[in-house]
CSV table of C-alpha atoms and ligand atoms in Angstrom, one decimal:
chain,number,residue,atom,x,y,z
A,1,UNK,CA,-33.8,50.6,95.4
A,2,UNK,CA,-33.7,50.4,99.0
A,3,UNK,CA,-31.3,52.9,101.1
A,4,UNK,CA,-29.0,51.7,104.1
A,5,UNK,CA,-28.6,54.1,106.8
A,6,UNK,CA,-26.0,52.5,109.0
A,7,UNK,CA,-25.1,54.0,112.0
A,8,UNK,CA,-21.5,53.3,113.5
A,9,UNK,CA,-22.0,53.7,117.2
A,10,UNK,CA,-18.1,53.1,117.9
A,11,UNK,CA,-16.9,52.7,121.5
A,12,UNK,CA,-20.2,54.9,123.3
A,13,UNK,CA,-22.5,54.0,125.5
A,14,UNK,CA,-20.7,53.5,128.4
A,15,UNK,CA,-23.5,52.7,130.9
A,16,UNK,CA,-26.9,50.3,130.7
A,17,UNK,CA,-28.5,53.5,131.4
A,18,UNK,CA,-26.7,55.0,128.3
A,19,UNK,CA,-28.2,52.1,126.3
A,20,UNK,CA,-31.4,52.5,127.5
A,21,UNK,CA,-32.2,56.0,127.0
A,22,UNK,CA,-30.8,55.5,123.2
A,23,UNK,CA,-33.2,52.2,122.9
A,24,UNK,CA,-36.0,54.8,124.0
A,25,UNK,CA,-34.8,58.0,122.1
A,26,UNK,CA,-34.6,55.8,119.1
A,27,UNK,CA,-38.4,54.3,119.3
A,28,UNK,CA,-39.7,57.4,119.9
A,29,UNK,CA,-38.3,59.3,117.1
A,30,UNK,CA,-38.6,56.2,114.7
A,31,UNK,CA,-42.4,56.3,115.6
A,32,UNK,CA,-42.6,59.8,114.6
A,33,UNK,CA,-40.8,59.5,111.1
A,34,UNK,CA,-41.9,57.8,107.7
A,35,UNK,CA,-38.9,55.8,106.1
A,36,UNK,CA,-40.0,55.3,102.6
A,37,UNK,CA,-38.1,51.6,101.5
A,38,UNK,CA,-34.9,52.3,103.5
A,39,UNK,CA,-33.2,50.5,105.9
A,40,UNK,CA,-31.5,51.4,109.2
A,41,UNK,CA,-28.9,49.4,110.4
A,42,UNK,CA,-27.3,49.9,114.2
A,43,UNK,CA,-23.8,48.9,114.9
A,44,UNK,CA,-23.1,48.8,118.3
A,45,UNK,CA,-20.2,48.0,120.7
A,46,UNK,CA,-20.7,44.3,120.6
A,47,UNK,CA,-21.7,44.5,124.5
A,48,UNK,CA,-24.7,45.6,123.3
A,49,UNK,CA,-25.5,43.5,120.7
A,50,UNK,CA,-27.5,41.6,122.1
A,51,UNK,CA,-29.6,43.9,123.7
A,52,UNK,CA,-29.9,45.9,120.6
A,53,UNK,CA,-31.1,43.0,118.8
A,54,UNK,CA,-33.8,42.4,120.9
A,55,UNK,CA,-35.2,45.9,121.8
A,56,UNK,CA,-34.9,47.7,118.5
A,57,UNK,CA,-34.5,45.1,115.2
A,58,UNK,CA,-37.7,45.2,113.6
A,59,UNK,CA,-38.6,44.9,109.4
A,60,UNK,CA,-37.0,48.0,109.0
A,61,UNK,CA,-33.9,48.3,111.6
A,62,UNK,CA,-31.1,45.5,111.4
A,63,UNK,CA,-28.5,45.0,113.5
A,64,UNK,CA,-24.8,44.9,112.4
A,65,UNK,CA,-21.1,44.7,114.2
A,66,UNK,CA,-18.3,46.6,114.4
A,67,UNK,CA,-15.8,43.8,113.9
A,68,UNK,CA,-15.3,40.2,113.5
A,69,UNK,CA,-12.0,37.4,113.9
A,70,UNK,CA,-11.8,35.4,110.7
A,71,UNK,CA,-11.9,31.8,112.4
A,72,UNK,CA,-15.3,30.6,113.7
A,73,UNK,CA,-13.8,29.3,117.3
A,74,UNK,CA,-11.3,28.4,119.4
A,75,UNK,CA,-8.3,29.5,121.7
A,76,UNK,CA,-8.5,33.3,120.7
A,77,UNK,CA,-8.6,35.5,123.8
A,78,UNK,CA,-10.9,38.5,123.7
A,79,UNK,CA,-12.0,37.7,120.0
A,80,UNK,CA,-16.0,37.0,118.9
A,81,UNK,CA,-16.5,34.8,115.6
A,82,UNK,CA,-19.4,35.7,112.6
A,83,UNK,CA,-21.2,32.8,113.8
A,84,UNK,CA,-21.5,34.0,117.2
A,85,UNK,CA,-23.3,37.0,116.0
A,86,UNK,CA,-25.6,35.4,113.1
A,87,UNK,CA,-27.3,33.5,116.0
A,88,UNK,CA,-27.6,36.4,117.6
A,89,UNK,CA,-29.3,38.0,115.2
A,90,UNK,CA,-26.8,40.6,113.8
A,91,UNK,CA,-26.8,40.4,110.2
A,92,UNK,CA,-24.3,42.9,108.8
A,93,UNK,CA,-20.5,43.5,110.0
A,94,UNK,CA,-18.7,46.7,109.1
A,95,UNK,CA,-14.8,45.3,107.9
A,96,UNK,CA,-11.8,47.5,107.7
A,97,UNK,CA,-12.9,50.6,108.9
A,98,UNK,CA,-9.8,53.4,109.2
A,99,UNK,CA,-10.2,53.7,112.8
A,100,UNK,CA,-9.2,49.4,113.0
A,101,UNK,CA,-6.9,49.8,110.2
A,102,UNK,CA,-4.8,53.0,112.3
A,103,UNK,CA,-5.3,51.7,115.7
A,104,UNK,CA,-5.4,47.7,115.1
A,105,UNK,CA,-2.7,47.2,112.3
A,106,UNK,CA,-5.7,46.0,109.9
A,107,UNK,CA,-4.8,45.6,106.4
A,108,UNK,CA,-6.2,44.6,103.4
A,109,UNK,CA,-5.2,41.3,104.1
A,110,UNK,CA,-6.7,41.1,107.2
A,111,UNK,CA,-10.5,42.5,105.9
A,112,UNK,CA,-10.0,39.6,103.1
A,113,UNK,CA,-10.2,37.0,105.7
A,114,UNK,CA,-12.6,38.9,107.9
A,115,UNK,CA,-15.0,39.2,105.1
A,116,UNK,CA,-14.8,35.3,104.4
A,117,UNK,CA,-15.8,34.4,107.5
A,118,UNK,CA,-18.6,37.1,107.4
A,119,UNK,CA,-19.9,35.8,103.8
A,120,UNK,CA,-19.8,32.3,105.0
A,121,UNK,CA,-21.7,32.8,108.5
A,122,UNK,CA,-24.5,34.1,106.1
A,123,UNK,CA,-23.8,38.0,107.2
A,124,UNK,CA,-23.5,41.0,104.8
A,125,UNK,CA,-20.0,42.9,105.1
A,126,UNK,CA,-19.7,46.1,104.9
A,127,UNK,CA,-16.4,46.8,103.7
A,128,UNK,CA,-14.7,50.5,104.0
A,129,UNK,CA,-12.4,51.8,101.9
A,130,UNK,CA,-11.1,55.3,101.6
A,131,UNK,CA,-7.6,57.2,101.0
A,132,UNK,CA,-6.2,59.0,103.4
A,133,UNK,CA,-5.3,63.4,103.1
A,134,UNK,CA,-2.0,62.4,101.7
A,135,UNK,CA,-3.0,60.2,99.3
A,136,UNK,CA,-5.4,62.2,97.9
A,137,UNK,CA,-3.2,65.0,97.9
A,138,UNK,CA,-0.4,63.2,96.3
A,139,UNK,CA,-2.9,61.8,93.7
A,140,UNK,CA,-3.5,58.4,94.6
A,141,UNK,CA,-6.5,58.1,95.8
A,142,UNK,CA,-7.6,56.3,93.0
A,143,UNK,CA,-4.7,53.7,93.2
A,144,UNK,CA,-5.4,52.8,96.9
A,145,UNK,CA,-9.1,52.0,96.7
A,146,UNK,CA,-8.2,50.0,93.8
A,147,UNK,CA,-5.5,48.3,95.7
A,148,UNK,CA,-7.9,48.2,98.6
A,149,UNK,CA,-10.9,46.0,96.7
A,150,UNK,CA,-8.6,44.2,95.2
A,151,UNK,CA,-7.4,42.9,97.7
A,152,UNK,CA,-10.0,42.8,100.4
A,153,UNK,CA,-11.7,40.7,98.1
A,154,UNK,CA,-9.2,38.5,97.0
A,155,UNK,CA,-10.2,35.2,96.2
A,156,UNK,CA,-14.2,35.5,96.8
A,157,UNK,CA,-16.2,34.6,94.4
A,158,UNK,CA,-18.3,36.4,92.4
A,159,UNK,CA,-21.8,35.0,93.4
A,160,UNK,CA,-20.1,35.9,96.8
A,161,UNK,CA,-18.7,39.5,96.4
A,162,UNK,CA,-22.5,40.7,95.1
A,163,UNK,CA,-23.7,40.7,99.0
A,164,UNK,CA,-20.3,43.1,100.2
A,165,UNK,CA,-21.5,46.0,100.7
A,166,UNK,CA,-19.1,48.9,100.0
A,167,UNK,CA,-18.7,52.5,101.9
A,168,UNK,CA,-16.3,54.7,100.7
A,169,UNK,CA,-15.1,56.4,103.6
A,170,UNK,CA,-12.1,59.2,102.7
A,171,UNK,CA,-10.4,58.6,105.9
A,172,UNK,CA,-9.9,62.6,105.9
A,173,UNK,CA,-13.5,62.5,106.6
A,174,UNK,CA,-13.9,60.6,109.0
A,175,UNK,CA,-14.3,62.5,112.3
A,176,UNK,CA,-13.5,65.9,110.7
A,177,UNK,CA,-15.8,67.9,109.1
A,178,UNK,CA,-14.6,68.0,106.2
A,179,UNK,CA,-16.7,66.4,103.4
A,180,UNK,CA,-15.7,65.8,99.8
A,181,UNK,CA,-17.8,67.5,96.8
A,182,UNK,CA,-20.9,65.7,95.6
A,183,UNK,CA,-18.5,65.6,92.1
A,184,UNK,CA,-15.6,64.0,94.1
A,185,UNK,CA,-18.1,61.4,95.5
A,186,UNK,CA,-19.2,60.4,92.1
A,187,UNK,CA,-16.0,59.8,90.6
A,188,UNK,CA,-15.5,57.2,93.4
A,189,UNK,CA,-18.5,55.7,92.6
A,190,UNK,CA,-17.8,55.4,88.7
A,191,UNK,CA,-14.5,54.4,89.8
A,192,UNK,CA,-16.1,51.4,92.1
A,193,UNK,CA,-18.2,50.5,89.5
A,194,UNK,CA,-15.9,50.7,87.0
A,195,UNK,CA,-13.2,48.2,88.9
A,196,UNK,CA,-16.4,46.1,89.1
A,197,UNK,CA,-17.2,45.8,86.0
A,198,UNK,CA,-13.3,44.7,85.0
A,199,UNK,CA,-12.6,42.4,87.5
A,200,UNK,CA,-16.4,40.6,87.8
A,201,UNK,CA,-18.4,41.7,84.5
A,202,UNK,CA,-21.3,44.8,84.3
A,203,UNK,CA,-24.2,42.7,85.7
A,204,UNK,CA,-22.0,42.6,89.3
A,205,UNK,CA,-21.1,45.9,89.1
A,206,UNK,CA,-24.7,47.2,88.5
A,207,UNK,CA,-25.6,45.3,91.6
A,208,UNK,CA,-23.2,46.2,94.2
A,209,UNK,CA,-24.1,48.6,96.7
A,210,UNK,CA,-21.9,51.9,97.9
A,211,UNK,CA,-22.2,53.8,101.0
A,212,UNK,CA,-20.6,57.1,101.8
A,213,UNK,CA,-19.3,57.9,104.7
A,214,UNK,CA,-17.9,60.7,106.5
A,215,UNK,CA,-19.2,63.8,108.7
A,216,UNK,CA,-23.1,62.7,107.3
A,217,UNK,CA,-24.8,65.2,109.1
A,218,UNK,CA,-28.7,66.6,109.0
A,219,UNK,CA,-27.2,69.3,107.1
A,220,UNK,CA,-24.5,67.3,104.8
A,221,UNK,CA,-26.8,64.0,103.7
A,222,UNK,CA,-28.1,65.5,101.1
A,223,UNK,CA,-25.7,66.4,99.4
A,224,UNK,CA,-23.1,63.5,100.0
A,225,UNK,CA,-25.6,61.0,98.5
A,226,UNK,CA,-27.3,63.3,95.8
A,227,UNK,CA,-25.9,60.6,93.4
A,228,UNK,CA,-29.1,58.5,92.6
A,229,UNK,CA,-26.7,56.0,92.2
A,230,UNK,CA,-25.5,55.7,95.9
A,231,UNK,CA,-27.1,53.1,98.2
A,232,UNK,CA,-26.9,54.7,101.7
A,233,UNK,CA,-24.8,56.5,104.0
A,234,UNK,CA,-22.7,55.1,107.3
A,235,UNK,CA,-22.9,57.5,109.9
A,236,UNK,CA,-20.3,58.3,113.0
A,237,UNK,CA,-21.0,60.5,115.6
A,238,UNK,CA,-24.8,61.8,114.5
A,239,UNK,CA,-25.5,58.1,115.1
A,240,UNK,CA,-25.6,58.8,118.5
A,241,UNK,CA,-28.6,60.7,118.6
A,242,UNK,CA,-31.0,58.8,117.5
A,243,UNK,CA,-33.2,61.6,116.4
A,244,UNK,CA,-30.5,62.9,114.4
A,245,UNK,CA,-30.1,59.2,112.9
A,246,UNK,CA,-33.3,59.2,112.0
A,247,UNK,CA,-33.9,62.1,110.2
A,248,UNK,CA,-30.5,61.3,108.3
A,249,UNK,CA,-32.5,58.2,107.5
A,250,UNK,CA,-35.6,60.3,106.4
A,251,UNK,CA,-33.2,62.8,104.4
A,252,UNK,CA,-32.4,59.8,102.5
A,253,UNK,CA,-35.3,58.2,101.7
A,254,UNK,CA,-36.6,60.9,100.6
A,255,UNK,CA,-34.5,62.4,98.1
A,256,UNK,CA,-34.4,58.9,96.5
A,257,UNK,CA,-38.0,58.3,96.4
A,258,UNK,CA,-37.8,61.9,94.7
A,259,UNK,CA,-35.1,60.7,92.5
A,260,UNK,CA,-37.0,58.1,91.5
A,261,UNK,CA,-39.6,59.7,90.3
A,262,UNK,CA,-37.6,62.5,88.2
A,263,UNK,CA,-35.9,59.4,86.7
A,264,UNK,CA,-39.7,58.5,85.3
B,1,13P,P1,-18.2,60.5,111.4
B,1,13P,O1,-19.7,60.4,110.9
B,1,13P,O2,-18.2,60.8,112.9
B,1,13P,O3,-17.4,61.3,110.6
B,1,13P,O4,-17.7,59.0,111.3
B,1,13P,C1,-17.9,58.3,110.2
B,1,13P,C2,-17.5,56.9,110.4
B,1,13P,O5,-16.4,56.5,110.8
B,1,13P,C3,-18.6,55.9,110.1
B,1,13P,O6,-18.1,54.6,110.1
């Protein structure tokens, strides 16, 4: 199955000549690498979008957005719509990331609308979810990323939900260092599958996709997506060097092409 390798560029690249020298780096070291059926998607600051799109979306690199506002148009100051971007040519959005939930007031409520309005432009969300140190510590971890798909995808269909892509992201994580076992990892992913299979039958849950994310690193990839099970990694701050993006993205197609063919 093919890998996503989505890289979360955040709030960098300050200058055009920031930009450029990534668009370069990136070609460069993409030239040099051989991604066996994966998929690199770059997530810029929407400024760049556009620029993105045209200098580095190919067959194999996509473009996706940080963020969205749920209604298509109208008198929303400072806000860009799904539709906006599809005709860009953007065609995933990451929704409900911790850093928009903490610093934004987004909730569950807010990523349900969000992803509506990404589904119906025609984009793939990627949705985050993830517990924070005190709820894992306090032993509801399980509870809030229950609570958190639930909700988030209130009211969406089924045919629907199958293209919401989902990244675990143990907001912990996130900026830290500190990375969860390959054992922990798994049980999230049974668990995802698991509230899947209840709430929209086995076929769904078979079909969804799940990310991690988290302090992926050269040195951690392989081992926070060991799971053959696990579709791809979103990655922070290695995303910004696009030859350490790209190796990420070479880690990973790797070890699944090699998982593949121990599962033989
Ligand atoms: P880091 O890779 O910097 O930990 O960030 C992860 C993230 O937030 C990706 O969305």
């Amino acid at each position: 199955m093919q890998k996503l390798i989505v890289g979360n560029l955040k709030m960098n690249l300050l200058t055009i000549a920031e930009r450029d020298r990534y668009f370069e780096s990136f070609k460069k070291e993409l030239k040099a690498k051989k991604l066996l059926d994966s998929k690199i998607v770059i997530c810029p600051p929407s400024v760049h979008v556009e620029s993105f799109v045209k200098k580095t979306k190919t067959k194999t690199v996509s473009i996706g957005a940080q963020n969205i506002f749920w209604e298509e148009r109208g008198s929303y100051t400072g806000e860009i719509s799904a539709t906006m971007l599809k005709d860009m040519g953007v065609e995933f959005v990451i929704i409900g990331h911790s850093e928009r939930r903490k610093y934004f007031g987004e909730t569950n409520e807010t990523a349900n609308s969000k992803i509506k309005a990404v589904i119906s432009a025609g984009l793939v969300a990627i949705y985050c979810v993830g517990e924070t140190r005190e709820e894992r510590d306090s032993g509801f971890a399980a509870q809030i990323i229950v609570q958190q798909i639930v909700e988030g995808l209130a009211d969406i269909s089924s045919a629907k939900v199958a293209s919401v892509v989902i990244a675990y992201e143990p907001v912990w994580s996130v900026g830290s260092d500190s990375i969860p076992t390959s054992d922990e990892i798994l049980e999230t992913r049974i668990l995802l599958r698991k509230i899947f299979a209840e709430k929209y039958g086995l076929q769904l849950a078979d079909k969804i996709k799940v990310l991690y994310g988290g302090s992926v690193k050269v040195t951690t990839a392989k081992q926070l997506c060991i799971d053959p099970g696990m579709d791809g990694v979103l990655v922070g701050r290695e995303s910004l060097i696009p030859m350490e993006l790209v190796k990420i993205a070479e880690i990973i197609s790797v070890s699944s092409e090699q998982g593949a063919v121990n599962n033989k």
